Amino acid sequence: MSRISRFLGVLRRNPKKSIFFSGLFVAGVNFGNNKYEEKQMMRTFCEEALAYGEITQPLGEKERHITVLLNPAAKEGKGKSLYEQYCAPLFHLAGIKVATVRTEHEGQAQDLMGVMENTSAVVVAGGDGTLAEVLTGLLRRADHEEAASRLPLGVLPLGKTNCATSAIWGFRGNPEPRHLAEAAMAVIRDIKRPLDVMEITPLQGGEEGVPPKPVFAASKVEWGAYRDARERNDVYWYWSVLKKYMTYVFSSYKDISWDCSADIEYSTPCSGCSRCRGTVKEEHKVEETPKPPQRWWMAYLPRTKPVSTPKEEKKIDYSSIINEECGVVKKTTVSDISDLSVVTRNTPESLDIPNYALALKTGPTNVGSFAFIQEGWSREWNKSNSYDAESIIGEITLTPTGNTKTKEGEDRELSIDSETFEVRPMKIKPRPEAVTVFAPLTPPFTAHVG
């Protein structure tokens, strides 16, 4: 007791020590409270997952089996431990068979999705780049329509960037443990909704005589100085937590993409008409799940839930819908801008875009160093981007007219869902409801900045 009294006396006589230990005590209490709430949250989710696992399956119904494509390098190497802590236990408690495949190199997830079979669903445990690979592999298949309906996707936000997932789950910045657990529970609850993507086709750069293959993405194509500055983030590692801000300071005088001038051809968005959708949408025939044969001894078995049969899709007659603007190509140019993005509705800033449209966003012209640093810091602090102009468009053809080479003669680069590609002329078009994901129709959480 005397030691405690002497310690408190020292703190009372030394204001600096009092402030330091008070801050340390508050931080400790806050950390302990967060851990307690996290454990209570996981306990609630585990109890719900266990309840799903104890449900008796109907006779003849196959066991659920999911394939998890895990990027162990995601989240700077923390992706694997986060998955094992917040997601894997829920899958096992729910009685779901899980096959985990750890990707070992770039493009492996894309190759796996090109041949994926014999699974009930595919769960993407990674960031935007891993999701883009999965989408590209799935939608490049010859049977992509049937495969996309047969293989719903789960998305666990474990990457460094999670733009599409943040729009699905309603957060900005870094995902919290509850977002990881809720994403896993969406797979367990079997809650699905369609996801819109965009198709990016390079107009040059393929092998001679072979047309370039398209790339598919869920959120955005980004080109410009701000994108290049973020890519240089790790160069300034010695600034620790300030490196994401200092990269804009040091990049303000570097040879990056200050000129994103381009010729643009675009069409107005169309939700469907006689021009673009033909006459009548083909009727989708759904095969009913056969009921198990009845035997006399089945009367002594416990009753189970009936086998549900999917409903047939409604036919939409587009022949009576006339849109004179459908397919009409318009032309424009942009010059002396340092920021250009084409985004889908799967971004936190563009949730109000129609699913059959894209948004073309351009930054200011002739941006100076101070304005560049100020906007860069604002983007990092607020976790949102600001633009000078925005247009809602359908398909778009983008032809760069500025200098696409660096001083060293190398090709400048842009990002497609955080994946790096060379700057080339390209055609981008929306693909509404191209795949199915495990997620609620509306984000369940209030957006927060992490």
Coordinates of C-alpha atoms in Angstrom, one line a residue:
M1 CA 0.0 0.0 0.0
S2 CA 2.9 2.3 0.8
R3 CA 4.4 1.8 -2.6
I4 CA 1.1 2.8 -4.3
S5 CA 1.0 5.9 -2.2
R6 CA 4.6 6.8 -3.1
F7 CA 3.8 6.2 -6.8
L8 CA 0.7 8.4 -6.7
G9 CA 2.7 11.1 -4.8
V10 CA 5.4 11.1 -7.5
L11 CA 2.7 11.5 -10.2
R12 CA 1.1 14.4 -8.2
R13 CA 4.4 16.2 -8.0
N14 CA 5.3 15.6 -11.7
P15 CA 2.7 16.9 -14.2
K16 CA 4.5 15.4 -17.2
K17 CA 4.5 11.9 -15.7
S18 CA 0.9 12.4 -14.7
I19 CA -0.1 13.2 -18.3
F20 CA 2.0 10.3 -19.7
F21 CA 0.6 7.6 -17.3
S22 CA -2.9 9.0 -17.6
G23 CA -2.8 8.7 -21.4
L24 CA -1.3 5.2 -21.1
F25 CA -4.1 4.2 -18.7
V26 CA -6.8 5.5 -21.0
A27 CA -5.2 3.7 -24.0
G28 CA -5.1 0.4 -22.0
V29 CA -8.7 0.7 -20.9
N30 CA -9.8 1.5 -24.5
F31 CA -7.8 -1.5 -25.9
G32 CA -9.3 -3.8 -23.3
N33 CA -12.8 -2.6 -24.0
N34 CA -12.3 -3.2 -27.8
K35 CA -11.1 -6.7 -27.2
Y36 CA -14.0 -7.4 -24.9
E37 CA -16.5 -6.2 -27.4
E38 CA -14.7 -8.2 -30.1
K39 CA -15.0 -11.4 -28.1
Q40 CA -18.7 -10.8 -27.4
M41 CA -19.3 -10.2 -31.1
M42 CA -17.5 -13.4 -32.1
R43 CA -19.4 -15.3 -29.4
T44 CA -22.7 -14.1 -30.9
F45 CA -21.7 -15.0 -34.4
C46 CA -20.3 -18.4 -33.3
E47 CA -23.6 -19.2 -31.6
E48 CA -25.5 -18.3 -34.8
A49 CA -23.1 -20.3 -37.0
L50 CA -23.5 -23.3 -34.7
A51 CA -27.3 -23.1 -35.0
Y52 CA -26.9 -23.4 -38.8
G53 CA -24.6 -26.4 -38.3
E54 CA -27.1 -28.2 -36.2
I55 CA -30.0 -28.0 -38.8
T56 CA -30.9 -31.4 -40.1
Q57 CA -30.4 -31.6 -43.9
P58 CA -33.1 -33.0 -46.2
L59 CA -32.5 -36.4 -47.7
G60 CA -30.9 -36.1 -51.1
E61 CA -29.5 -32.6 -50.5
K62 CA -25.8 -32.2 -51.0
E63 CA -23.6 -30.9 -48.3
R64 CA -22.4 -27.3 -48.7
H65 CA -18.8 -27.2 -49.9
I66 CA -16.9 -23.9 -50.4
T67 CA -13.5 -23.2 -51.9
V68 CA -11.6 -20.4 -50.3
L69 CA -8.9 -18.6 -52.4
L70 CA -6.7 -17.1 -49.8
N71 CA -4.0 -14.6 -50.7
P72 CA -1.5 -15.0 -47.8
A73 CA 0.3 -11.8 -48.8
A74 CA -2.8 -9.7 -48.4
K75 CA -2.8 -7.0 -45.7
E76 CA 1.0 -7.0 -45.6
G77 CA 1.0 -10.7 -44.7
K78 CA -1.7 -10.5 -42.0
G79 CA -4.5 -11.8 -44.2
K80 CA -4.0 -15.4 -43.3
S81 CA -4.1 -14.9 -39.5
L82 CA -7.2 -12.6 -39.8
Y83 CA -9.0 -15.2 -41.9
E84 CA -8.2 -18.0 -39.4
Q85 CA -9.2 -15.8 -36.4
Y86 CA -12.5 -14.3 -37.7
C87 CA -13.8 -16.3 -40.6
A88 CA -12.6 -19.9 -40.6
P89 CA -14.1 -20.8 -37.2
L90 CA -17.6 -19.7 -38.4
F91 CA -17.4 -21.8 -41.5
H92 CA -16.5 -24.9 -39.5
L93 CA -19.2 -24.3 -36.8
A94 CA -21.8 -24.0 -39.6
G95 CA -20.9 -27.5 -40.8
I96 CA -19.6 -26.3 -44.2
K97 CA -16.8 -28.2 -45.9
V98 CA -14.0 -25.8 -46.6
A99 CA -11.2 -26.3 -49.1
T100 CA -8.6 -23.6 -48.7
V101 CA -6.2 -22.8 -51.6
R102 CA -3.4 -20.4 -50.9
T103 CA -2.3 -18.5 -54.0
E104 CA 1.4 -18.5 -54.5
H105 CA 1.8 -16.1 -57.4
E106 CA 0.0 -13.4 -59.4
G107 CA -2.6 -14.7 -61.8
Q108 CA -3.1 -18.1 -60.0
A109 CA -6.6 -17.2 -58.8
Q110 CA -7.5 -16.3 -62.3
D111 CA -6.2 -19.6 -63.6
L112 CA -8.0 -21.6 -60.9
M113 CA -11.4 -19.9 -61.7
G114 CA -11.0 -20.9 -65.3
V115 CA -11.3 -24.5 -64.3
M116 CA -13.2 -24.3 -61.0
E117 CA -15.8 -27.1 -60.6
N118 CA -17.3 -29.3 -57.9
T119 CA -17.9 -26.6 -55.3
S120 CA -21.0 -24.8 -54.0
A121 CA -19.3 -21.4 -53.9
V122 CA -16.0 -19.6 -54.1
V123 CA -14.9 -17.3 -51.3
V124 CA -12.3 -14.7 -52.1
A125 CA -10.1 -14.0 -49.1
G126 CA -8.1 -10.9 -50.3
G127 CA -8.4 -7.4 -51.6
D128 CA -9.4 -5.7 -54.9
G129 CA -6.6 -7.4 -56.9
T130 CA -7.6 -10.9 -55.9
L131 CA -11.2 -10.2 -56.6
A132 CA -10.3 -8.8 -60.0
E133 CA -8.4 -12.0 -60.8
V134 CA -11.3 -14.2 -59.8
L135 CA -13.8 -12.1 -61.9
T136 CA -11.5 -12.2 -64.9
G137 CA -11.0 -16.0 -64.7
L138 CA -14.7 -16.6 -64.2
L139 CA -16.0 -14.3 -66.9
R140 CA -13.5 -15.4 -69.5
R141 CA -14.8 -18.9 -69.5
A142 CA -16.7 -20.2 -72.5
D143 CA -19.5 -21.1 -70.1
H144 CA -19.3 -17.9 -68.1
E145 CA -23.0 -17.3 -67.9
E146 CA -23.8 -20.8 -66.5
A147 CA -20.6 -20.8 -64.3
A148 CA -21.4 -17.3 -62.9
S149 CA -24.8 -18.5 -61.8
R150 CA -23.5 -21.8 -60.5
L151 CA -20.5 -20.4 -58.5
P152 CA -21.6 -17.5 -56.2
L153 CA -18.7 -15.5 -54.8
G154 CA -18.1 -14.6 -51.2
V155 CA -15.7 -11.7 -50.6
L156 CA -13.7 -11.3 -47.3
P157 CA -12.1 -7.8 -47.1
L158 CA -8.6 -8.9 -46.2
G159 CA -6.6 -6.8 -48.7
K160 CA -4.7 -3.6 -48.5
T161 CA -7.4 -2.0 -50.7
N162 CA -11.0 -3.1 -50.5
C163 CA -13.0 -0.7 -52.6
A164 CA -15.7 -3.0 -53.9
T165 CA -16.1 -4.7 -50.5
S166 CA -16.4 -1.4 -48.7
A167 CA -19.3 -0.4 -50.9
I168 CA -21.0 -3.8 -50.2
W169 CA -20.6 -3.6 -46.4
G170 CA -20.8 0.1 -45.9
F171 CA -17.4 1.1 -44.5
R172 CA -14.5 3.3 -45.5
G173 CA -10.9 2.8 -44.7
N174 CA -9.7 -0.3 -43.0
P175 CA -12.3 -3.1 -42.3
E176 CA -13.0 -4.0 -38.7
P177 CA -13.3 -7.5 -37.4
R178 CA -17.1 -7.3 -37.5
H179 CA -16.9 -6.7 -41.3
L180 CA -14.8 -9.9 -41.7
A181 CA -17.2 -11.9 -39.5
E182 CA -20.3 -10.5 -41.2
A183 CA -18.9 -11.3 -44.7
A184 CA -18.3 -14.9 -43.5
M185 CA -21.8 -15.0 -42.0
A186 CA -23.3 -13.9 -45.4
V187 CA -21.9 -17.1 -46.9
I188 CA -23.3 -19.2 -44.0
R189 CA -26.8 -17.5 -44.2
D190 CA -26.8 -18.0 -48.0
I191 CA -27.8 -14.3 -48.6
K192 CA -27.1 -13.4 -52.2
R193 CA -27.4 -10.5 -54.6
P194 CA -26.1 -9.7 -58.1
L195 CA -22.9 -7.7 -58.5
D196 CA -22.2 -5.3 -61.4
V197 CA -18.7 -5.3 -63.0
M198 CA -17.1 -3.7 -65.9
E199 CA -15.2 -5.2 -68.9
I200 CA -12.0 -3.6 -70.0
T201 CA -10.7 -4.5 -73.4
P202 CA -7.3 -3.2 -74.6
L203 CA -7.4 -2.0 -78.2
Q204 CA -3.8 -2.8 -78.8
G205 CA -0.9 -4.7 -77.2
G206 CA -2.0 -8.3 -77.8
E207 CA 0.0 -10.9 -79.7
E208 CA 0.1 -10.5 -83.5
G209 CA -3.1 -12.0 -85.0
V210 CA -4.6 -12.6 -81.5
P211 CA -7.1 -10.1 -80.2
P212 CA -6.4 -8.9 -76.6
K213 CA -8.4 -10.6 -73.9
P214 CA -10.6 -8.5 -71.7
V215 CA -10.0 -7.8 -68.0
F216 CA -12.9 -7.6 -65.6
A217 CA -13.1 -5.4 -62.5
A218 CA -15.6 -4.6 -59.8
S219 CA -14.9 -1.0 -58.9
K220 CA -12.6 1.3 -61.0
V221 CA -10.0 2.2 -63.5
E222 CA -7.6 4.9 -62.1
W223 CA -5.0 6.8 -64.1
G224 CA -3.1 9.9 -63.0
A225 CA -0.6 11.6 -60.6
Y226 CA -2.5 10.7 -57.4
R227 CA -2.5 7.0 -58.3
D228 CA 1.2 7.1 -59.1
A229 CA 1.9 8.9 -55.8
R230 CA 0.1 6.2 -53.8
E231 CA 2.1 3.5 -55.7
R232 CA 5.3 5.2 -54.3
N233 CA 4.0 4.9 -50.8
D234 CA 6.4 2.1 -49.7
V235 CA 9.4 4.0 -50.9
Y236 CA 9.1 6.3 -47.9
W237 CA 8.8 3.6 -45.3
Y238 CA 11.1 5.4 -42.9
W239 CA 8.3 8.0 -42.3
S240 CA 6.3 5.3 -40.6
V241 CA 2.6 6.3 -40.2
L242 CA 3.3 9.6 -42.1
K243 CA 4.5 7.9 -45.3
K244 CA 1.0 8.0 -46.9
Y245 CA 1.1 11.8 -46.5
M246 CA 4.8 12.4 -47.4
T247 CA 4.5 10.4 -50.6
Y248 CA 2.5 13.3 -52.0
V249 CA 5.1 15.9 -50.9
F250 CA 8.0 14.0 -52.5
S251 CA 5.9 13.0 -55.6
S252 CA 4.9 16.6 -56.3
Y253 CA 8.2 17.2 -58.2
K254 CA 8.6 13.7 -59.7
D255 CA 8.1 12.4 -63.2
I256 CA 4.6 10.9 -62.7
S257 CA 1.4 11.1 -64.8
W258 CA 0.7 14.8 -64.7
D259 CA -0.8 14.7 -68.2
C260 CA -3.8 12.4 -68.7
S261 CA -5.0 14.0 -71.9
A262 CA -7.2 11.6 -74.0
D263 CA -9.7 11.4 -76.8
I264 CA -13.0 9.9 -75.5
E265 CA -15.8 8.3 -77.3
Y266 CA -18.8 7.3 -75.2
S267 CA -22.5 6.4 -75.4
T268 CA -25.3 7.3 -73.0
P269 CA -26.3 4.5 -70.6
C270 CA -29.3 2.4 -71.5
S271 CA -31.2 0.1 -69.2
G272 CA -32.4 -2.1 -72.1
C273 CA -34.3 -1.5 -75.3
S274 CA -35.1 -3.1 -78.6
R275 CA -31.7 -2.0 -80.0
C276 CA -29.3 -3.4 -77.4
R277 CA -31.3 -6.3 -75.9
G278 CA -33.2 -7.6 -79.0
T279 CA -36.8 -8.6 -78.8
V280 CA -37.5 -10.8 -75.8
K281 CA -35.1 -12.0 -73.1
E282 CA -34.6 -15.7 -73.4
E283 CA -36.5 -17.7 -70.9
H284 CA -34.2 -19.3 -68.3
K285 CA -35.3 -22.9 -67.7
V286 CA -34.7 -24.0 -64.2
E287 CA -34.4 -27.7 -63.4
E288 CA -36.2 -28.6 -60.3
T289 CA -34.4 -30.6 -57.7
P290 CA -35.7 -34.1 -57.8
K291 CA -37.4 -35.3 -54.6
P292 CA -36.0 -38.3 -52.9
P293 CA -38.0 -41.5 -53.4
Q294 CA -40.5 -42.4 -50.7
R295 CA -39.9 -45.6 -48.7
W296 CA -42.1 -47.1 -45.9
W297 CA -39.3 -46.6 -43.3
M298 CA -39.1 -42.9 -43.9
A299 CA -42.1 -42.4 -41.7
Y300 CA -39.9 -43.2 -38.7
L301 CA -37.2 -40.6 -39.6
P302 CA -37.3 -37.0 -38.1
R303 CA -39.0 -34.4 -40.3
T304 CA -36.7 -32.1 -42.2
K305 CA -37.2 -28.9 -44.0
P306 CA -38.5 -29.4 -47.6
V307 CA -36.2 -29.1 -50.5
S308 CA -36.7 -25.7 -52.0
T309 CA -36.9 -25.3 -55.8
P310 CA -35.7 -22.1 -57.5
K311 CA -38.2 -19.9 -59.3
E312 CA -38.1 -19.2 -62.9
E313 CA -36.8 -15.8 -64.1
K314 CA -39.4 -13.4 -65.4
K315 CA -39.3 -12.6 -69.1
I316 CA -38.8 -9.0 -70.1
D317 CA -40.0 -7.9 -73.5
Y318 CA -37.7 -5.2 -74.8
S319 CA -39.3 -4.9 -78.2
S320 CA -41.7 -2.2 -77.0
I321 CA -39.0 -0.2 -75.4
I322 CA -37.6 2.5 -77.7
N323 CA -34.5 4.5 -76.8
E324 CA -33.2 6.7 -79.7
E325 CA -30.0 7.6 -77.8
C326 CA -29.0 3.9 -77.4
G327 CA -25.8 3.2 -79.2
V328 CA -25.3 6.8 -80.3
V329 CA -21.5 7.6 -80.0
K330 CA -20.5 11.0 -78.7
K331 CA -17.0 12.4 -78.7
T332 CA -15.1 14.7 -76.3
T333 CA -11.5 15.3 -75.3
V334 CA -9.8 16.0 -71.9
S335 CA -6.5 17.7 -71.7
D336 CA -4.0 19.0 -69.1
I337 CA -5.6 16.9 -66.3
S338 CA -3.7 14.9 -63.8
D339 CA -6.5 12.5 -62.6
L340 CA -9.0 10.4 -64.5
S341 CA -11.1 7.5 -63.2
V342 CA -13.9 5.3 -64.6
V343 CA -15.9 3.7 -61.8
T344 CA -18.9 1.4 -61.3
R345 CA -21.4 1.7 -58.5
N346 CA -19.3 -0.5 -56.3
T347 CA -17.4 2.4 -54.8
P348 CA -18.4 4.3 -51.6
E349 CA -18.6 7.6 -53.5
S350 CA -20.7 6.3 -56.4
L351 CA -23.5 4.1 -54.9
D352 CA -26.2 6.1 -56.8
I353 CA -24.9 5.1 -60.3
P354 CA -27.3 2.9 -62.2
N355 CA -26.1 -0.7 -62.5
Y356 CA -26.1 -0.4 -66.3
A357 CA -23.8 2.7 -66.3
L358 CA -20.4 3.9 -65.5
A359 CA -19.1 7.2 -64.1
L360 CA -16.3 9.2 -65.8
K361 CA -14.5 11.4 -63.2
T362 CA -11.8 13.9 -64.0
G363 CA -9.7 16.1 -61.8
P364 CA -8.7 19.8 -62.2
T365 CA -6.5 21.1 -65.0
N366 CA -2.9 22.3 -64.5
V367 CA -2.8 21.4 -60.9
G368 CA 0.0 22.9 -58.9
S369 CA 2.3 21.3 -56.3
F370 CA 0.5 22.8 -53.3
A371 CA -2.9 21.9 -54.6
F372 CA -1.7 18.4 -55.4
I373 CA -0.4 17.9 -51.9
Q374 CA -3.5 19.4 -50.3
E375 CA -5.8 17.1 -52.3
G376 CA -3.6 14.1 -51.7
W377 CA -3.7 14.7 -47.9
S378 CA -7.5 15.2 -48.0
R379 CA -7.9 11.8 -49.8
E380 CA -5.9 10.0 -47.2
W381 CA -7.6 11.7 -44.3
N382 CA -11.2 11.6 -45.5
K383 CA -10.9 8.3 -47.4
S384 CA -12.7 9.8 -50.4
N385 CA -11.7 11.5 -53.6
S386 CA -12.9 14.8 -55.0
Y387 CA -13.2 15.6 -58.7
D388 CA -13.9 18.6 -60.9
A389 CA -16.3 16.9 -63.3
E390 CA -18.3 13.7 -63.4
S391 CA -20.4 12.2 -66.2
I392 CA -22.7 9.2 -66.2
I393 CA -21.9 7.2 -69.4
G394 CA -22.5 3.8 -70.9
E395 CA -19.6 2.3 -72.9
I396 CA -16.5 4.4 -73.3
T397 CA -13.4 4.2 -75.5
L398 CA -10.4 5.9 -74.0
T399 CA -7.4 6.8 -76.3
P400 CA -4.5 8.6 -74.5
T401 CA -3.0 11.5 -76.4
G402 CA -0.5 12.7 -73.9
N403 CA 3.0 11.4 -73.3
T404 CA 2.6 7.7 -72.2
K405 CA 6.4 7.2 -71.7
T406 CA 8.5 8.2 -68.7
K407 CA 11.9 10.0 -69.0
E408 CA 13.6 6.6 -68.9
G409 CA 11.4 5.4 -71.9
E410 CA 9.2 3.0 -69.8
D411 CA 5.5 2.8 -70.3
R412 CA 3.4 4.8 -67.8
E413 CA 0.9 2.8 -65.8
L414 CA -2.7 2.8 -64.5
S415 CA -4.6 0.7 -62.0
I416 CA -7.5 -1.6 -62.6
D417 CA -8.8 -2.5 -59.1
S418 CA -5.4 -1.9 -57.7
E419 CA -3.7 -4.1 -60.3
T420 CA -1.1 -2.4 -62.5
F421 CA -1.4 -2.2 -66.3
E422 CA 0.3 -0.2 -69.0
V423 CA -1.5 2.9 -70.3
R424 CA -3.1 1.8 -73.6
P425 CA -6.2 2.7 -75.6
M426 CA -9.0 0.7 -74.2
K427 CA -12.7 0.1 -74.4
I428 CA -14.7 -0.1 -71.1
K429 CA -18.3 -1.2 -70.8
P430 CA -20.6 -2.1 -67.9
R431 CA -21.7 -5.7 -67.3
P432 CA -24.7 -5.4 -65.0
E433 CA -25.4 -8.3 -62.7
A434 CA -22.6 -10.3 -64.2
V435 CA -21.9 -12.4 -61.0
T436 CA -23.6 -13.3 -57.8
V437 CA -22.1 -12.5 -54.4
F438 CA -23.0 -13.3 -50.8
A439 CA -24.1 -10.0 -49.4
P440 CA -27.3 -8.2 -48.3
L441 CA -29.1 -5.9 -50.7
T442 CA -28.1 -2.8 -48.7
P443 CA -25.0 -2.2 -46.6
P444 CA -25.7 -3.3 -43.0
F445 CA -23.2 -0.9 -41.4
T446 CA -22.9 2.9 -41.2
A447 CA -19.8 4.0 -43.0
H448 CA -16.8 4.9 -40.9
V449 CA -13.3 6.0 -41.5
G450 CA -10.7 3.6 -40.4

